mmCIF file of C-alpha atoms and ligand atoms in Angstrom:
data_model
loop_
_atom_site.group_PDB
_atom_site.id
_atom_site.type_symbol
_atom_site.label_atom_id
_atom_site.label_comp_id
_atom_site.label_asym_id
_atom_site.label_seq_id
_atom_site.Cartn_x
_atom_site.Cartn_y
_atom_site.Cartn_z
ATOM 1 C CA MET V 1 0.000 0.000 0.000
ATOM 2 C CA SER V 2 1.292 3.436 -0.876
ATOM 3 C CA PHE V 3 0.129 6.938 -0.275
ATOM 4 C CA THR V 4 1.264 10.191 -1.820
ATOM 5 C CA GLN V 5 0.140 13.231 0.081
ATOM 6 C CA LEU V 6 -1.074 16.130 -2.016
ATOM 7 C CA SER V 7 -2.487 18.600 0.452
ATOM 8 C CA GLN V 8 -3.136 19.230 4.105
ATOM 9 C CA SER V 9 -5.088 21.752 6.115
ATOM 10 C CA TYR V 10 -6.467 22.513 9.550
ATOM 11 C CA PRO V 11 -10.128 23.366 8.996
ATOM 12 C CA ILE V 12 -12.928 23.832 11.496
ATOM 13 C CA ALA V 13 -15.505 21.039 11.271
ATOM 14 C CA ARG V 14 -18.771 22.292 9.798
ATOM 15 C CA LYS V 15 -20.351 18.918 10.484
ATOM 16 C CA GLU V 16 -19.317 15.812 12.391
ATOM 17 C CA HIS V 17 -16.541 13.642 10.989
ATOM 18 C CA ILE V 18 -14.953 10.380 12.025
ATOM 19 C CA CYS V 19 -11.259 10.427 12.854
ATOM 20 C CA ILE V 20 -9.342 7.931 10.708
ATOM 21 C CA TRP V 21 -6.851 7.326 13.522
ATOM 22 C CA CYS V 22 -9.112 6.502 16.473
ATOM 23 C CA GLY V 23 -12.588 6.154 14.970
ATOM 24 C CA GLU V 24 -14.064 8.691 17.377
ATOM 25 C CA LYS V 25 -16.157 11.649 16.378
ATOM 26 C CA ILE V 26 -14.673 14.993 15.433
ATOM 27 C CA GLU V 27 -17.322 17.355 16.750
ATOM 28 C CA LYS V 28 -18.853 20.181 14.793
ATOM 29 C CA GLY V 29 -16.901 23.385 15.461
ATOM 30 C CA GLU V 30 -13.749 21.491 16.397
ATOM 31 C CA LYS V 31 -10.504 22.205 14.560
ATOM 32 C CA TYR V 32 -9.047 19.098 12.951
ATOM 33 C CA TYR V 33 -6.310 17.987 10.612
ATOM 34 C CA CYS V 34 -7.293 17.081 7.079
ATOM 35 C CA TYR V 35 -4.971 15.564 4.511
ATOM 36 C CA SER V 36 -5.587 14.163 1.097
ATOM 37 C CA GLY V 37 -3.636 12.330 -1.532
ATOM 38 C CA ILE V 38 -3.491 9.351 -3.843
ATOM 39 C CA GLY V 39 -3.468 5.881 -2.344
ATOM 40 C CA ASP V 40 -4.041 2.394 -3.730
ATOM 41 C CA ASP V 41 -7.793 3.034 -3.806
ATOM 42 C CA GLY V 42 -7.433 6.345 -5.623
ATOM 43 C CA PHE V 43 -7.952 9.805 -4.249
ATOM 44 C CA GLN V 44 -8.702 9.882 -0.565
ATOM 45 C CA THR V 45 -9.232 12.473 2.121
ATOM 46 C CA ASN V 46 -8.573 11.624 5.743
ATOM 47 C CA LYS V 47 -9.586 13.587 8.809
ATOM 48 C CA VAL V 48 -7.978 13.295 12.223
ATOM 49 C CA HIS V 49 -8.151 14.968 15.633
ATOM 50 C CA LEU V 50 -5.311 17.386 16.357
ATOM 51 C CA GLU V 51 -4.073 15.135 19.181
ATOM 52 C CA CYS V 52 -4.238 12.139 16.878
ATOM 53 C CA ARG V 53 -2.150 14.023 14.339
ATOM 54 C CA ILE V 54 0.573 14.342 17.002
ATOM 55 C CA ALA V 55 0.297 10.630 17.782
ATOM 56 C CA MET V 56 0.521 9.904 14.072
ATOM 57 C CA ASP V 57 3.789 11.846 13.817
ATOM 58 C CA LYS V 58 5.233 9.818 16.703
ATOM 59 C CA HIS V 59 4.103 6.568 15.154
ATOM 60 C CA PHE V 60 5.718 7.347 11.817
ATOM 61 C CA SER V 61 9.009 8.542 13.257
ATOM 62 C CA PHE V 62 9.303 5.733 15.847
ATOM 63 C CA ASP V 63 8.663 2.953 13.411
ATOM 64 C CA THR V 64 10.158 3.791 10.066
ATOM 65 C CA PHE V 65 9.704 0.313 8.640
ATOM 66 C CA ASP V 66 5.959 0.459 8.940
ATOM 67 C CA ASP V 67 4.598 3.804 7.907
ATOM 68 C CA GLU V 68 1.079 2.554 7.331
ATOM 69 C CA PHE V 69 -1.761 2.115 9.767
ATOM 70 C CA MET V 70 -5.196 0.578 9.723
ATOM 71 C CA PRO V 71 -8.086 3.011 10.129
ATOM 72 C CA TYR V 72 -9.425 3.216 13.694
ATOM 73 C CA GLU V 73 -6.543 1.102 14.980
ATOM 74 C CA PHE V 74 -5.395 3.422 17.762
ATOM 75 C CA LYS V 75 -6.658 5.070 20.902
ATOM 76 C CA ARG V 76 -7.437 8.757 20.584
ATOM 77 C CA GLY V 77 -4.300 10.904 20.810
ATOM 78 C CA SER V 78 -2.136 7.847 21.394
ATOM 79 C CA THR V 79 0.103 5.434 19.508
ATOM 80 C CA GLU V 80 -1.272 2.635 21.688
ATOM 81 C CA GLN V 81 -3.457 0.172 19.820
ATOM 82 C CA ARG V 82 -7.037 -0.211 20.956
HETATM 83 ZN ZN1 ZN C 1 -8.796 10.785 16.694
#
């Protein structure tokens, strides 16, 4: 599986979203991290909590051999698996 990031932003949620990292709700009015790019399934846009974005950074720099993750695999704001 590969992923090429094309854009990223920090918008304010205008409706509820589901965080790709932890599977919990991103509430309306909450600022979140949004990134999009081309993966194996084509164009995709992922949304994550700000704290999950930080956890994501840790995950990717701690474990350079495995830079992929399964959606909803982790606890919110943590690199610990559910
Ligand atoms: Zn999250």
